[in-house]
PDB file of C-alpha atoms in Angstrom:
ATOM      1  CA  VAL A 873     -96.304 214.699 141.153  1.00 84.00           C
ATOM      2  CA  GLY A 874     -97.802 215.686 137.804  1.00 88.00           C
ATOM      3  CA  GLU A 875     -96.533 219.252 138.194  1.00 90.00           C
ATOM      4  CA  TYR A 876     -93.034 218.032 139.040  1.00 91.00           C
ATOM      5  CA  VAL A 877     -93.002 215.693 136.000  1.00 92.00           C
ATOM      6  CA  ARG A 878     -94.046 218.575 133.734  1.00 93.00           C
ATOM      7  CA  ARG A 879     -91.313 220.851 135.096  1.00 93.00           C
ATOM      8  CA  ARG A 880     -88.716 218.077 134.908  1.00 94.00           C
ATOM      9  CA  ARG A 881     -89.602 217.465 131.247  1.00 94.00           C
ATOM     10  CA  LEU A 882     -89.144 221.163 130.493  1.00 95.00           C
ATOM     11  CA  THR A 883     -85.782 221.028 132.301  1.00 95.00           C
ATOM     12  CA  LEU A 884     -84.670 218.179 130.029  1.00 95.00           C
ATOM     13  CA  ALA A 885     -86.083 219.981 126.988  1.00 95.00           C
ATOM     14  CA  ALA A 886     -83.876 222.991 127.830  1.00 94.00           C
ATOM     15  CA  GLN A 887     -80.829 220.699 127.937  1.00 93.00           C
ATOM     16  CA  GLN A 888     -81.742 219.301 124.505  1.00 93.00           C
ATOM     17  CA  LEU A 889     -81.958 222.829 123.116  1.00 94.00           C
ATOM     18  CA  LEU A 890     -78.540 223.723 124.524  1.00 91.00           C
ATOM     19  CA  ASN A 891     -76.672 220.576 123.629  1.00 92.00           C
ATOM     20  CA  THR A 892     -78.179 219.303 120.342  1.00 92.00           C
ATOM     21  CA  ASP A 893     -79.170 220.596 116.922  1.00 92.00           C
ATOM     22  CA  GLN A 894     -82.574 218.891 117.026  1.00 93.00           C
ATOM     23  CA  LYS A 895     -85.461 220.916 115.670  1.00 94.00           C
ATOM     24  CA  ILE A 896     -87.596 222.650 118.266  1.00 93.00           C
ATOM     25  CA  ILE A 897     -90.713 220.904 116.937  1.00 93.00           C
ATOM     26  CA  ASP A 898     -89.065 217.480 117.437  1.00 94.00           C
ATOM     27  CA  ILE A 899     -88.093 218.366 121.004  1.00 95.00           C
ATOM     28  CA  ALA A 900     -91.653 219.571 121.668  1.00 94.00           C
ATOM     29  CA  TYR A 901     -93.107 216.240 120.495  1.00 94.00           C
ATOM     30  CA  ARG A 902     -90.530 214.247 122.459  1.00 93.00           C
ATOM     31  CA  TYR A 903     -91.600 215.885 125.724  1.00 94.00           C
ATOM     32  CA  GLY A 904     -95.335 215.518 125.202  1.00 92.00           C
ATOM     33  CA  TYR A 905     -96.422 218.719 123.438  1.00 93.00           C
ATOM     34  CA  GLU A 906     -98.683 218.422 120.407  1.00 89.00           C
ATOM     35  CA  SER A 907     -97.661 221.741 118.864  1.00 91.00           C
ATOM     36  CA  PRO A 908     -94.683 224.124 118.946  1.00 90.00           C
ATOM     37  CA  GLU A 909     -97.020 226.839 120.240  1.00 93.00           C
ATOM     38  CA  ALA A 910     -98.054 224.817 123.296  1.00 93.00           C
ATOM     39  CA  PHE A 911     -94.423 223.908 123.945  1.00 95.00           C
ATOM     40  CA  THR A 912     -93.272 227.537 123.651  1.00 95.00           C
ATOM     41  CA  LYS A 913     -95.999 228.732 126.022  1.00 94.00           C
ATOM     42  CA  ALA A 914     -95.125 226.141 128.692  1.00 95.00           C
ATOM     43  CA  PHE A 915     -91.379 226.673 128.192  1.00 96.00           C
ATOM     44  CA  ARG A 916     -91.695 230.444 128.619  1.00 94.00           C
ATOM     45  CA  LYS A 917     -93.844 230.013 131.747  1.00 94.00           C
ATOM     46  CA  GLN A 918     -91.118 227.944 133.436  1.00 94.00           C
ATOM     47  CA  HIS A 919     -87.910 229.496 132.122  1.00 95.00           C
ATOM     48  CA  GLY A 920     -88.984 233.063 131.347  1.00 94.00           C
ATOM     49  CA  LEU A 921     -87.751 232.935 127.743  1.00 94.00           C
ATOM     50  CA  SER A 922     -88.630 231.193 124.497  1.00 95.00           C
ATOM     51  CA  PRO A 923     -86.987 227.968 123.241  1.00 95.00           C
ATOM     52  CA  ARG A 924     -85.236 229.952 120.483  1.00 94.00           C
ATOM     53  CA  GLU A 925     -83.816 232.409 123.037  1.00 94.00           C
ATOM     54  CA  ALA A 926     -82.681 229.512 125.225  1.00 93.00           C
ATOM     55  CA  ARG A 927     -80.869 227.887 122.283  1.00 92.00           C
ATOM     56  CA  LYS A 928     -79.005 231.171 121.711  1.00 90.00           C
ATOM     57  CA  GLY A 929     -78.045 231.424 125.424  1.00 88.00           C
ATOM     58  CA  LYS A 930     -79.919 234.681 125.928  1.00 89.00           C
ATOM     59  CA  GLY A 931     -81.097 234.122 129.500  1.00 89.00           C
ATOM     60  CA  ALA A 932     -81.079 232.032 132.656  1.00 91.00           C
ATOM     61  CA  LEU A 933     -82.800 228.655 132.815  1.00 93.00           C
ATOM     62  CA  GLN A 934     -84.571 227.012 135.735  1.00 93.00           C
ATOM     63  CA  SER A 935     -83.526 223.441 136.537  1.00 93.00           C
ATOM     64  CA  HIS A 936     -85.878 221.109 138.392  1.00 92.00           C
ATOM     65  CA  ASN A 937     -83.406 218.415 139.351  1.00 91.00           C
ATOM     66  CA  ARG A 938     -83.903 214.667 139.464  1.00 87.00           C
ATOM     67  CA  LEU A 939     -85.666 213.685 142.684  1.00 82.00           C
ATOM     68  CA  MET A 940     -83.639 211.464 145.006  1.00 77.00           C
ATOM     69  CA  ILE A 941     -85.467 210.159 148.056  1.00 70.00           C
ATOM     70  CA  GLN A 942     -82.995 209.556 150.877  1.00 67.00           C
ATOM     71  CA  VAL A 943     -83.415 210.540 154.508  1.00 61.00           C
ATOM     72  CA  ASN A 944     -84.822 213.791 153.136  1.00 56.00           C
ATOM     73  CA  LEU A 945     -85.991 214.983 149.751  1.00 58.00           C
ATOM     74  CA  LYS A 946     -83.519 216.547 147.320  1.00 61.00           C
ATOM     75  CA  GLY A 947     -84.278 218.184 144.020  1.00 60.00           C
ATOM     76  CA  ALA A 948     -87.533 219.834 145.091  1.00 64.00           C
ATOM     77  CA  SER A 949     -85.999 223.330 145.248  1.00 73.00           C
ATOM     78  CA  PRO A 950     -85.335 224.733 141.759  1.00 83.00           C
ATOM     79  CA  MET A 951     -81.958 226.205 140.821  1.00 87.00           C
ATOM     80  CA  ASN A 952     -81.535 229.109 138.421  1.00 92.00           C
ATOM     81  CA  TYR A 953     -78.576 228.703 136.087  1.00 94.00           C
ATOM     82  CA  GLN A 954     -77.259 229.736 132.690  1.00 94.00           C
ATOM     83  CA  ILE A 955     -74.833 227.960 130.331  1.00 94.00           C
ATOM     84  CA  VAL A 956     -72.422 230.283 128.515  1.00 94.00           C
ATOM     85  CA  GLU A 957     -69.332 229.919 126.355  1.00 95.00           C
ATOM     86  CA  LYS A 958     -66.579 232.322 127.442  1.00 96.00           C
ATOM     87  CA  ASP A 959     -63.223 232.981 125.828  1.00 96.00           C
ATOM     88  CA  ALA A 960     -60.023 232.932 127.887  1.00 97.00           C
ATOM     89  CA  PHE A 961     -59.751 235.867 130.280  1.00 97.00           C
ATOM     90  CA  GLN A 962     -57.259 237.273 132.767  1.00 97.00           C
ATOM     91  CA  VAL A 963     -57.807 237.627 136.498  1.00 97.00           C
ATOM     92  CA  VAL A 964     -55.672 239.866 138.669  1.00 97.00           C
ATOM     93  CA  GLY A 965     -55.402 239.715 142.443  1.00 97.00           C
ATOM     94  CA  VAL A 966     -53.687 238.229 145.473  1.00 97.00           C
ATOM     95  CA  LYS A 967     -53.455 234.599 146.525  1.00 94.00           C
ATOM     96  CA  ARG A 968     -52.687 232.601 149.636  1.00 92.00           C
ATOM     97  CA  GLU A 969     -52.459 228.926 150.554  1.00 90.00           C
ATOM     98  CA  CYS A 970     -55.470 228.283 152.774  1.00 87.00           C
ATOM     99  CA  PRO A 971     -56.565 225.194 154.703  1.00 85.00           C
ATOM    100  CA  CYS A 972     -59.775 223.413 153.733  1.00 78.00           C
ATOM    101  CA  GLY A 973     -62.498 222.758 156.287  1.00 65.00           C
ATOM    102  CA  GLU A 974     -61.796 223.360 159.969  1.00 54.00           C
ATOM    103  CA  THR A 975     -58.781 225.630 160.350  1.00 47.00           C
ATOM    104  CA  GLY A 976     -57.807 224.787 163.913  1.00 45.00           C
ATOM    105  CA  GLY A 977     -56.658 228.342 164.553  1.00 47.00           C
ATOM    106  CA  VAL A 978     -54.821 228.670 161.232  1.00 49.00           C
ATOM    107  CA  ASN A 979     -55.902 231.627 159.113  1.00 62.00           C
ATOM    108  CA  GLY A 980     -58.162 230.506 156.301  1.00 84.00           C
ATOM    109  CA  VAL A 981     -60.330 231.972 153.578  1.00 87.00           C
ATOM    110  CA  ALA A 982     -62.559 234.033 155.888  1.00 86.00           C
ATOM    111  CA  GLU A 983     -59.556 235.681 157.516  1.00 89.00           C
ATOM    112  CA  PHE A 984     -58.018 236.338 154.091  1.00 92.00           C
ATOM    113  CA  TRP A 985     -61.142 238.241 153.039  1.00 92.00           C
ATOM    114  CA  LEU A 986     -61.193 240.213 156.300  1.00 91.00           C
ATOM    115  CA  GLU A 987     -57.591 241.295 155.736  1.00 93.00           C
ATOM    116  CA  ALA A 988     -58.214 242.205 152.093  1.00 94.00           C
ATOM    117  CA  ASN A 989     -61.172 244.385 153.055  1.00 92.00           C
ATOM    118  CA  ALA A 990     -59.379 245.990 156.004  1.00 94.00           C
ATOM    119  CA  ASP A 991     -56.102 246.895 154.272  1.00 94.00           C
ATOM    120  CA  GLY A 992     -57.691 248.292 151.113  1.00 95.00           C
ATOM    121  CA  THR A 993     -56.707 245.430 148.783  1.00 95.00           C
ATOM    122  CA  ALA A 994     -60.329 244.674 147.905  1.00 94.00           C
ATOM    123  CA  ALA A 995     -61.004 248.342 147.125  1.00 94.00           C
ATOM    124  CA  GLU A 996     -57.921 248.517 144.859  1.00 95.00           C
ATOM    125  CA  LEU A 997     -59.035 245.412 142.993  1.00 96.00           C
ATOM    126  CA  ALA A 998     -62.533 246.799 142.539  1.00 95.00           C
ATOM    127  CA  GLU A 999     -60.996 249.747 140.685  1.00 95.00           C
ATOM    128  CA  LEU A1000     -59.369 247.312 138.200  1.00 96.00           C
ATOM    129  CA  MET A1001     -62.620 245.546 137.289  1.00 95.00           C
ATOM    130  CA  ASN A1002     -63.257 245.868 133.545  1.00 94.00           C
ATOM    131  CA  GLY A1003     -64.426 242.426 132.395  1.00 92.00           C
ATOM    132  CA  GLU A1004     -67.687 240.557 131.984  1.00 92.00           C
ATOM    133  CA  ILE A1005     -67.789 239.303 135.589  1.00 93.00           C
ATOM    134  CA  ASN A1006     -68.713 242.394 137.542  1.00 90.00           C
ATOM    135  CA  GLY A1007     -67.610 241.624 141.080  1.00 94.00           C
ATOM    136  CA  LEU A1008     -64.820 240.530 143.382  1.00 96.00           C
ATOM    137  CA  LEU A1009     -63.891 236.905 142.758  1.00 97.00           C
ATOM    138  CA  GLY A1010     -62.979 234.114 145.129  1.00 95.00           C
ATOM    139  CA  ILE A1011     -61.136 231.359 143.231  1.00 95.00           C
ATOM    140  CA  ASN A1012     -59.994 227.933 144.450  1.00 88.00           C
ATOM    141  CA  ASP A1013     -56.970 226.486 142.645  1.00 86.00           C
ATOM    142  CA  ASN A1014     -54.334 223.750 143.073  1.00 83.00           C
ATOM    143  CA  TYR A1015     -55.794 221.565 145.789  1.00 81.00           C
ATOM    144  CA  ASN A1016     -53.027 219.858 147.806  1.00 80.00           C
ATOM    145  CA  GLU A1017     -54.405 216.529 149.005  1.00 81.00           C
ATOM    146  CA  GLU A1018     -51.458 215.805 151.311  1.00 84.00           C
ATOM    147  CA  LYS A1019     -51.731 219.140 153.148  1.00 83.00           C
ATOM    148  CA  ASN A1020     -55.515 219.561 152.594  1.00 84.00           C
ATOM    149  CA  THR A1021     -55.005 223.119 151.339  1.00 86.00           C
ATOM    150  CA  VAL A1022     -55.895 225.185 148.272  1.00 86.00           C
ATOM    151  CA  GLU A1023     -54.402 228.236 146.619  1.00 90.00           C
ATOM    152  CA  TYR A1024     -57.152 230.791 147.165  1.00 93.00           C
ATOM    153  CA  TRP A1025     -57.342 233.936 145.053  1.00 95.00           C
ATOM    154  CA  ILE A1026     -59.124 237.191 145.796  1.00 96.00           C
ATOM    155  CA  ALA A1027     -59.226 238.759 142.362  1.00 97.00           C
ATOM    156  CA  VAL A1028     -61.126 240.527 139.586  1.00 97.00           C
ATOM    157  CA  GLU A1029     -61.443 240.018 135.851  1.00 97.00           C
ATOM    158  CA  HIS A1030     -59.050 242.581 134.314  1.00 96.00           C
ATOM    159  CA  ASP A1031     -58.054 243.165 130.706  1.00 95.00           C
ATOM    160  CA  GLY A1032     -54.778 245.075 130.760  1.00 94.00           C
ATOM    161  CA  SER A1033     -51.400 245.317 132.424  1.00 95.00           C
ATOM    162  CA  VAL A1034     -50.888 243.883 135.900  1.00 94.00           C
ATOM    163  CA  PRO A1035     -50.106 246.387 138.690  1.00 93.00           C
ATOM    164  CA  ALA A1036     -46.918 245.680 140.620  1.00 92.00           C
ATOM    165  CA  ASP A1037     -48.708 244.715 143.852  1.00 90.00           C
ATOM    166  CA  PHE A1038     -50.793 241.986 142.223  1.00 96.00           C
ATOM    167  CA  ARG A1039     -50.421 238.663 140.423  1.00 95.00           C
ATOM    168  CA  ALA A1040     -52.338 237.303 137.455  1.00 96.00           C
ATOM    169  CA  PHE A1041     -53.297 234.140 135.639  1.00 93.00           C
ATOM    170  CA  VAL A1042     -55.368 233.365 132.550  1.00 96.00           C
ATOM    171  CA  VAL A1043     -58.543 231.311 132.857  1.00 96.00           C
ATOM    172  CA  PRO A1044     -58.812 229.210 129.656  1.00 96.00           C
ATOM    173  CA  THR A1045     -61.716 229.193 127.214  1.00 96.00           C
ATOM    174  CA  SER A1046     -64.532 227.066 128.588  1.00 96.00           C
ATOM    175  CA  LYS A1047     -68.232 226.389 128.877  1.00 96.00           C
ATOM    176  CA  TRP A1048     -69.553 227.730 132.194  1.00 96.00           C
ATOM    177  CA  ALA A1049     -72.596 226.974 134.296  1.00 96.00           C
ATOM    178  CA  ILE A1050     -73.488 230.205 136.108  1.00 96.00           C
ATOM    179  CA  PHE A1051     -75.668 229.725 139.190  1.00 96.00           C
ATOM    180  CA  GLU A1052     -77.619 232.448 140.963  1.00 95.00           C
ATOM    181  CA  VAL A1053     -76.937 232.450 144.721  1.00 95.00           C
ATOM    182  CA  GLN A1054     -79.523 234.294 146.809  1.00 94.00           C
ATOM    183  CA  GLY A1055     -78.959 235.139 150.480  1.00 94.00           C
ATOM    184  CA  SER A1056     -76.149 236.072 152.847  1.00 93.00           C
ATOM    185  CA  ALA A1057     -72.983 234.740 151.189  1.00 90.00           C
ATOM    186  CA  PRO A1058     -71.399 232.950 154.202  1.00 88.00           C
ATOM    187  CA  ILE A1059     -74.529 230.786 154.432  1.00 91.00           C
ATOM    188  CA  ALA A1060     -75.846 230.765 150.874  1.00 92.00           C
ATOM    189  CA  MET A1061     -72.567 229.945 149.082  1.00 91.00           C
ATOM    190  CA  PRO A1062     -71.861 226.639 150.920  1.00 90.00           C
ATOM    191  CA  GLU A1063     -75.516 225.638 150.537  1.00 91.00           C
ATOM    192  CA  ALA A1064     -75.362 226.362 146.793  1.00 93.00           C
ATOM    193  CA  TRP A1065     -72.159 224.343 146.363  1.00 91.00           C
ATOM    194  CA  ASN A1066     -73.750 221.407 148.167  1.00 91.00           C
ATOM    195  CA  GLN A1067     -76.833 221.574 145.940  1.00 92.00           C
ATOM    196  CA  ILE A1068     -74.710 221.835 142.791  1.00 94.00           C
ATOM    197  CA  TYR A1069     -72.677 218.712 143.576  1.00 91.00           C
ATOM    198  CA  THR A1070     -75.405 216.552 145.139  1.00 89.00           C
ATOM    199  CA  GLU A1071     -78.325 217.529 142.893  1.00 90.00           C
ATOM    200  CA  TRP A1072     -77.538 219.569 139.786  1.00 93.00           C
ATOM    201  CA  ILE A1073     -74.546 217.629 138.433  1.00 92.00           C
ATOM    202  CA  PRO A1074     -76.180 214.172 138.834  1.00 90.00           C
ATOM    203  CA  SER A1075     -79.386 215.523 137.245  1.00 88.00           C
ATOM    204  CA  ASN A1076     -78.052 217.400 134.229  1.00 88.00           C
ATOM    205  CA  GLY A1077     -75.394 215.244 132.558  1.00 86.00           C
ATOM    206  CA  TYR A1078     -72.439 217.605 132.855  1.00 92.00           C
ATOM    207  CA  GLU A1079     -68.962 216.878 134.198  1.00 93.00           C
ATOM    208  CA  VAL A1080     -66.832 219.421 136.037  1.00 94.00           C
ATOM    209  CA  ALA A1081     -63.963 220.679 133.892  1.00 95.00           C
ATOM    210  CA  ASP A1082     -60.430 220.912 135.293  1.00 93.00           C
ATOM    211  CA  ILE A1083     -60.578 224.701 135.603  1.00 95.00           C
ATOM    212  CA  PRO A1084     -60.706 226.679 138.873  1.00 94.00           C
ATOM    213  CA  ALA A1085     -64.247 227.379 140.079  1.00 94.00           C
ATOM    214  CA  ILE A1086     -65.218 230.984 140.758  1.00 96.00           C
ATOM    215  CA  GLU A1087     -67.397 232.615 143.398  1.00 95.00           C
ATOM    216  CA  ALA A1088     -68.429 236.011 142.023  1.00 96.00           C
ATOM    217  CA  TYR A1089     -69.477 238.503 144.699  1.00 96.00           C
ATOM    218  CA  THR A1090     -71.471 240.762 142.415  1.00 93.00           C
ATOM    219  CA  ASP A1091     -73.512 242.368 145.215  1.00 93.00           C
ATOM    220  CA  PRO A1092     -71.749 245.266 147.006  1.00 87.00           C
ATOM    221  CA  ASP A1093     -73.043 243.879 150.336  1.00 89.00           C
ATOM    222  CA  SER A1094     -72.736 240.102 150.157  1.00 88.00           C
ATOM    223  CA  TYR A1095     -73.666 239.694 153.842  1.00 88.00           C
ATOM    224  CA  LYS A1096     -77.250 241.008 153.650  1.00 92.00           C
ATOM    225  CA  ASP A1097     -80.104 238.509 153.684  1.00 92.00           C
ATOM    226  CA  ASP A1098     -81.238 239.318 150.132  1.00 92.00           C
ATOM    227  CA  SER A1099     -77.750 239.470 148.607  1.00 93.00           C
ATOM    228  CA  SER A1100     -77.474 238.201 145.029  1.00 95.00           C
ATOM    229  CA  ASN A1101     -74.183 236.649 143.873  1.00 96.00           C
ATOM    230  CA  GLN A1102     -72.989 233.935 141.474  1.00 96.00           C
ATOM    231  CA  ILE A1103     -71.034 230.710 141.207  1.00 96.00           C
ATOM    232  CA  TRP A1104     -69.192 230.051 137.919  1.00 97.00           C
ATOM    233  CA  LEU A1105     -68.444 226.359 137.379  1.00 96.00           C
ATOM    234  CA  ALA A1106     -66.567 225.207 134.261  1.00 96.00           C
ATOM    235  CA  VAL A1107     -68.325 222.166 132.770  1.00 96.00           C
ATOM    236  CA  LYS A1108     -68.059 219.806 129.829  1.00 93.00           C
TER     237      LYS A1108
END
């Protein structure tokens, strides 16, 4: 319990560094450290970077979420994330209206990806990649509650003209929470989304912004067991 409390305090300290202008020494005292040196040492041990580097957004942070005891324990598994500010950027790709949840025989997101890989669309998009997000993107937009569908994009970040075979839209300037997703994407991505909404958001004081969320498949083989990909969630 003592170890969890220490890690939770350092999680909250990281949030204070990101979201306030309080002096580092004041934050150190608030979370039980008698000197900036002791605070910096403990902070670096947990997060892998110094408080000053965290304030400047120079690396990923480790969040130990608020414990919630239900039928099982949530919050015990740490999540690696980074908060970044990103200017508006263009994505280029193809989109399709896809059903949410069980498809009942109707082609959905998985089938869309299979087609894009088989007909060369994914390979063409990979050639257009020239932005900060280095990977193929899966983007959910325009949820239709009546039909229970979304407009799903397979796209890339691209700065330049839009080829005739593709469509484009501009993602507005926002603050993003970038989560590391480890493991085979078909399993790891849904598990990460569940942890984000049931643990990370209630524990960290952010709200989800009204901007399409992005799954970034940054690993060339997203199906392997040690695949490493990302989720980009716009927050406020």
